[in-house]
Amino acid sequence: MLDRIILEFDRALRAVAGVHQAVRPSPAEEIPSTELAEAEREHAAALMRVNHVGEVCAQALYQGQSLTARNAENRSALERAAREEEDHLAWSAGRIRELGGRPSLLNPLWYAGSLAIGALAGALGDRWSLAFLAETERQVEEHLSGHLQSLPGSDARTRAVVEAMRADEARHRSAAIQLGAAQLPAPARAAMRLASKVMTTVAYRL
Ligand SMILES: [Fe+2]
Ligand SMILES: [Fe+2]
């Protein structure tokens, strides 16, 4: 148990501090970089900051849920997805750096809030916590699709990262559904949408 606590605490610190090693190389690596106008570069960096915050939240949500998941099979599926979210965290942080931006100043706050929500969802039981997860992944997919529309067409490196993340999130969503996620009631989905609107609006700036 103590080992587990130390491991999770270490994971939390790394998520907040932004020190992550990706297992898979960044999809941006094989794409040649292009010249971007100043405003385009700033916009892309701000969108990647939003995505990076989303990934900090994903770390905390998965962590909160795997701490409370009752079923061992579910727990290992959650841990597998969380591992891929670590790649996303490293990829988006790397791309922010390349674009000359900076991660959100509020990362510790985003992390703490999401950890609490994840633990709460986990405490409701596996069916509901998986439902929450599937809906989160679905909303992230939507966001990433929106970013692909908004990103400069010439920013192929950022686009490659966002596309790869979106493909992973789609798999995470179907995995959660296959493990037996319930269907979330509409008010819960709306509340999540509102919370993510607040997060994305603030993170675009801070
Ligand atoms: Fe992700
Ligand atoms: Fe995901």
CSV table of C-alpha atoms and ligand atoms in Angstrom, one decimal:
chain,number,residue,atom,x,y,z
A,1,MET,CA,0.0,0.0,0.0
A,2,LEU,CA,2.8,2.4,0.9
A,3,ASP,CA,4.5,1.6,-2.4
A,4,ARG,CA,1.3,2.4,-4.2
A,5,ILE,CA,1.0,5.8,-2.4
A,6,ILE,CA,4.6,6.7,-3.2
A,7,LEU,CA,4.1,5.7,-6.9
A,8,GLU,CA,1.0,7.7,-7.3
A,9,PHE,CA,2.5,10.7,-5.5
A,10,ASP,CA,5.5,10.5,-7.9
A,11,ARG,CA,3.1,10.4,-10.8
A,12,ALA,CA,1.2,13.4,-9.6
A,13,LEU,CA,4.4,15.4,-9.1
A,14,ARG,CA,5.6,14.5,-12.6
A,15,ALA,CA,2.3,15.5,-14.2
A,16,VAL,CA,2.2,18.8,-12.5
A,17,ALA,CA,5.9,19.6,-13.1
A,18,GLY,CA,5.6,18.5,-16.7
A,19,VAL,CA,8.5,16.0,-16.7
A,20,HIS,CA,7.4,13.0,-18.7
A,21,GLN,CA,9.1,10.6,-20.9
A,22,ALA,CA,7.0,9.5,-23.8
A,23,VAL,CA,7.1,5.7,-24.6
A,24,ARG,CA,6.1,6.4,-28.2
A,25,PRO,CA,8.0,9.1,-30.1
A,26,SER,CA,6.1,12.3,-30.8
A,27,PRO,CA,4.1,12.2,-34.1
A,28,ALA,CA,5.6,15.6,-34.8
A,29,GLU,CA,9.1,14.2,-35.0
A,30,GLU,CA,8.9,13.0,-38.6
A,31,ILE,CA,7.1,16.1,-39.9
A,32,PRO,CA,9.3,19.0,-41.2
A,33,SER,CA,8.6,22.2,-39.4
A,34,THR,CA,7.1,25.1,-41.3
A,35,GLU,CA,7.3,28.9,-40.9
A,36,LEU,CA,4.4,30.3,-39.0
A,37,ALA,CA,3.3,33.9,-38.6
A,38,GLU,CA,3.6,35.3,-35.1
A,39,ALA,CA,-0.2,35.3,-34.5
A,40,GLU,CA,-0.5,31.7,-35.8
A,41,ARG,CA,2.3,30.5,-33.6
A,42,GLU,CA,0.8,32.1,-30.5
A,43,HIS,CA,-2.6,30.7,-31.3
A,44,ALA,CA,-1.2,27.2,-31.9
A,45,ALA,CA,0.8,27.4,-28.6
A,46,ALA,CA,-2.3,28.5,-26.7
A,47,LEU,CA,-4.4,25.6,-28.2
A,48,MET,CA,-1.6,23.2,-27.2
A,49,ARG,CA,-1.6,24.7,-23.7
A,50,VAL,CA,-5.3,23.8,-23.5
A,51,ASN,CA,-4.6,20.3,-24.7
A,52,HIS,CA,-1.7,19.9,-22.2
A,53,VAL,CA,-4.1,21.0,-19.4
A,54,GLY,CA,-6.6,18.4,-20.7
A,55,GLU,CA,-3.8,15.8,-20.4
A,56,VAL,CA,-2.9,16.9,-16.9
A,57,CYS,CA,-6.5,16.5,-16.0
A,58,ALA,CA,-6.6,13.1,-17.7
A,59,GLN,CA,-3.6,11.9,-15.6
A,60,ALA,CA,-5.5,13.0,-12.4
A,61,LEU,CA,-8.8,11.5,-13.5
A,62,TYR,CA,-7.3,8.1,-14.4
A,63,GLN,CA,-5.3,8.2,-11.2
A,64,GLY,CA,-8.3,9.0,-9.1
A,65,GLN,CA,-10.2,6.2,-10.8
A,66,SER,CA,-7.6,3.5,-10.7
A,67,LEU,CA,-7.2,4.2,-6.9
A,68,THR,CA,-10.8,3.4,-6.4
A,69,ALA,CA,-11.6,0.8,-9.2
A,70,ARG,CA,-12.9,-2.4,-7.7
A,71,ASN,CA,-12.4,-4.7,-10.6
A,72,ALA,CA,-8.8,-5.8,-11.4
A,73,GLU,CA,-9.4,-6.0,-15.2
A,74,ASN,CA,-10.8,-2.5,-15.2
A,75,ARG,CA,-7.9,-1.2,-13.2
A,76,SER,CA,-5.4,-2.6,-15.6
A,77,ALA,CA,-7.3,-1.2,-18.6
A,78,LEU,CA,-7.3,2.2,-16.8
A,79,GLU,CA,-3.6,2.0,-16.2
A,80,ARG,CA,-2.9,1.1,-19.9
A,81,ALA,CA,-4.9,4.2,-21.0
A,82,ALA,CA,-3.2,6.3,-18.4
A,83,ARG,CA,0.1,5.3,-19.8
A,84,GLU,CA,-0.9,6.5,-23.3
A,85,GLU,CA,-2.1,9.8,-21.7
A,86,GLU,CA,1.5,10.2,-20.4
A,87,ASP,CA,2.6,10.2,-24.0
A,88,HIS,CA,0.1,12.8,-24.8
A,89,LEU,CA,1.3,14.9,-21.9
A,90,ALA,CA,4.9,14.7,-23.1
A,91,TRP,CA,4.0,15.3,-26.8
A,92,SER,CA,1.9,18.4,-26.0
A,93,ALA,CA,4.5,19.8,-23.6
A,94,GLY,CA,7.1,19.3,-26.3
A,95,ARG,CA,5.1,21.0,-29.0
A,96,ILE,CA,4.4,24.0,-26.6
A,97,ARG,CA,8.1,24.4,-26.2
A,98,GLU,CA,8.8,24.2,-29.9
A,99,LEU,CA,6.2,26.9,-30.4
A,100,GLY,CA,7.7,29.1,-27.8
A,101,GLY,CA,4.7,28.9,-25.5
A,102,ARG,CA,4.4,27.8,-21.8
A,103,PRO,CA,2.2,25.4,-20.0
A,104,SER,CA,-0.6,26.6,-17.8
A,105,LEU,CA,0.3,28.3,-14.6
A,106,LEU,CA,-2.7,26.7,-13.0
A,107,ASN,CA,-1.7,23.1,-13.5
A,108,PRO,CA,-1.5,22.1,-9.8
A,109,LEU,CA,-5.1,23.4,-9.5
A,110,TRP,CA,-6.3,21.5,-12.6
A,111,TYR,CA,-4.7,18.4,-11.3
A,112,ALA,CA,-6.1,18.6,-7.8
A,113,GLY,CA,-9.7,19.3,-9.0
A,114,SER,CA,-9.6,16.4,-11.5
A,115,LEU,CA,-8.1,14.0,-9.0
A,116,ALA,CA,-11.1,14.7,-6.7
A,117,ILE,CA,-13.6,14.3,-9.5
A,118,GLY,CA,-11.9,11.0,-10.6
A,119,ALA,CA,-11.9,9.6,-7.1
A,120,LEU,CA,-15.6,10.6,-6.7
A,121,ALA,CA,-16.5,8.9,-10.0
A,122,GLY,CA,-14.5,5.9,-8.9
A,123,ALA,CA,-16.4,5.7,-5.6
A,124,LEU,CA,-19.7,5.5,-7.5
A,125,GLY,CA,-18.7,2.1,-8.8
A,126,ASP,CA,-17.1,0.8,-11.9
A,127,ARG,CA,-20.1,1.1,-14.2
A,128,TRP,CA,-20.5,4.9,-13.5
A,129,SER,CA,-16.8,5.6,-13.3
A,130,LEU,CA,-16.4,4.0,-16.8
A,131,ALA,CA,-19.4,6.0,-18.0
A,132,PHE,CA,-17.7,9.2,-16.8
A,133,LEU,CA,-14.5,8.2,-18.5
A,134,ALA,CA,-16.2,7.4,-21.8
A,135,GLU,CA,-17.9,10.7,-21.8
A,136,THR,CA,-14.7,12.6,-20.9
A,137,GLU,CA,-12.9,10.9,-23.8
A,138,ARG,CA,-15.8,11.7,-26.2
A,139,GLN,CA,-15.7,15.4,-25.2
A,140,VAL,CA,-11.9,15.5,-25.6
A,141,GLU,CA,-12.2,14.0,-29.1
A,142,GLU,CA,-14.7,16.8,-30.0
A,143,HIS,CA,-12.3,19.4,-28.6
A,144,LEU,CA,-9.4,18.0,-30.6
A,145,SER,CA,-11.6,18.0,-33.8
A,146,GLY,CA,-12.4,21.6,-33.1
A,147,HIS,CA,-8.7,22.4,-32.7
A,148,LEU,CA,-7.9,20.7,-36.0
A,149,GLN,CA,-10.3,23.1,-37.6
A,150,SER,CA,-8.8,26.1,-35.8
A,151,LEU,CA,-5.1,25.3,-36.1
A,152,PRO,CA,-3.2,27.0,-39.0
A,153,GLY,CA,-3.4,24.6,-42.0
A,154,SER,CA,0.4,24.9,-42.4
A,155,ASP,CA,1.2,23.8,-38.9
A,156,ALA,CA,1.7,20.2,-39.8
A,157,ARG,CA,3.7,19.3,-36.7
A,158,THR,CA,1.0,20.4,-34.2
A,159,ARG,CA,-1.7,18.8,-36.4
A,160,ALA,CA,0.1,15.5,-36.4
A,161,VAL,CA,0.2,15.5,-32.5
A,162,VAL,CA,-3.5,16.4,-32.2
A,163,GLU,CA,-4.5,13.8,-34.8
A,164,ALA,CA,-2.6,11.0,-33.0
A,165,MET,CA,-4.1,12.1,-29.6
A,166,ARG,CA,-7.6,12.1,-31.1
A,167,ALA,CA,-7.1,8.5,-32.4
A,168,ASP,CA,-6.0,7.3,-28.9
A,169,GLU,CA,-8.9,9.1,-27.2
A,170,ALA,CA,-11.3,7.3,-29.5
A,171,ARG,CA,-9.8,4.0,-28.5
A,172,HIS,CA,-9.9,4.9,-24.8
A,173,ARG,CA,-13.6,5.7,-25.2
A,174,SER,CA,-14.4,2.4,-26.9
A,175,ALA,CA,-12.4,0.5,-24.3
A,176,ALA,CA,-14.4,2.1,-21.5
A,177,ILE,CA,-17.7,1.2,-23.3
A,178,GLN,CA,-16.5,-2.4,-23.8
A,179,LEU,CA,-15.7,-2.7,-20.1
A,180,GLY,CA,-19.4,-2.0,-19.3
A,181,ALA,CA,-19.8,1.8,-19.0
A,182,ALA,CA,-23.3,3.0,-18.2
A,183,GLN,CA,-24.9,5.8,-20.2
A,184,LEU,CA,-24.5,9.1,-18.3
A,185,PRO,CA,-27.7,11.1,-17.8
A,186,ALA,CA,-28.0,14.3,-19.9
A,187,PRO,CA,-27.6,16.7,-17.0
A,188,ALA,CA,-24.3,15.1,-16.0
A,189,ARG,CA,-23.1,15.4,-19.6
A,190,ALA,CA,-24.1,19.0,-19.7
A,191,ALA,CA,-22.3,19.7,-16.4
A,192,MET,CA,-19.1,18.1,-17.7
A,193,ARG,CA,-19.4,20.2,-20.9
A,194,LEU,CA,-19.7,23.4,-18.8
A,195,ALA,CA,-16.7,22.5,-16.6
A,196,SER,CA,-14.6,21.8,-19.7
A,197,LYS,CA,-15.7,25.1,-21.2
A,198,VAL,CA,-14.4,26.9,-18.1
A,199,MET,CA,-11.2,25.0,-18.2
A,200,THR,CA,-10.5,25.5,-21.9
A,201,THR,CA,-11.4,29.2,-21.8
A,202,VAL,CA,-9.1,29.9,-18.8
A,203,ALA,CA,-6.3,27.6,-20.1
A,204,TYR,CA,-6.2,29.3,-23.5
A,205,ARG,CA,-5.0,32.5,-21.6
A,206,LEU,CA,-3.3,31.2,-18.4
B,1,FE,FE,-5.1,12.2,-23.9
B,2,FE,FE,-7.7,9.4,-23.4
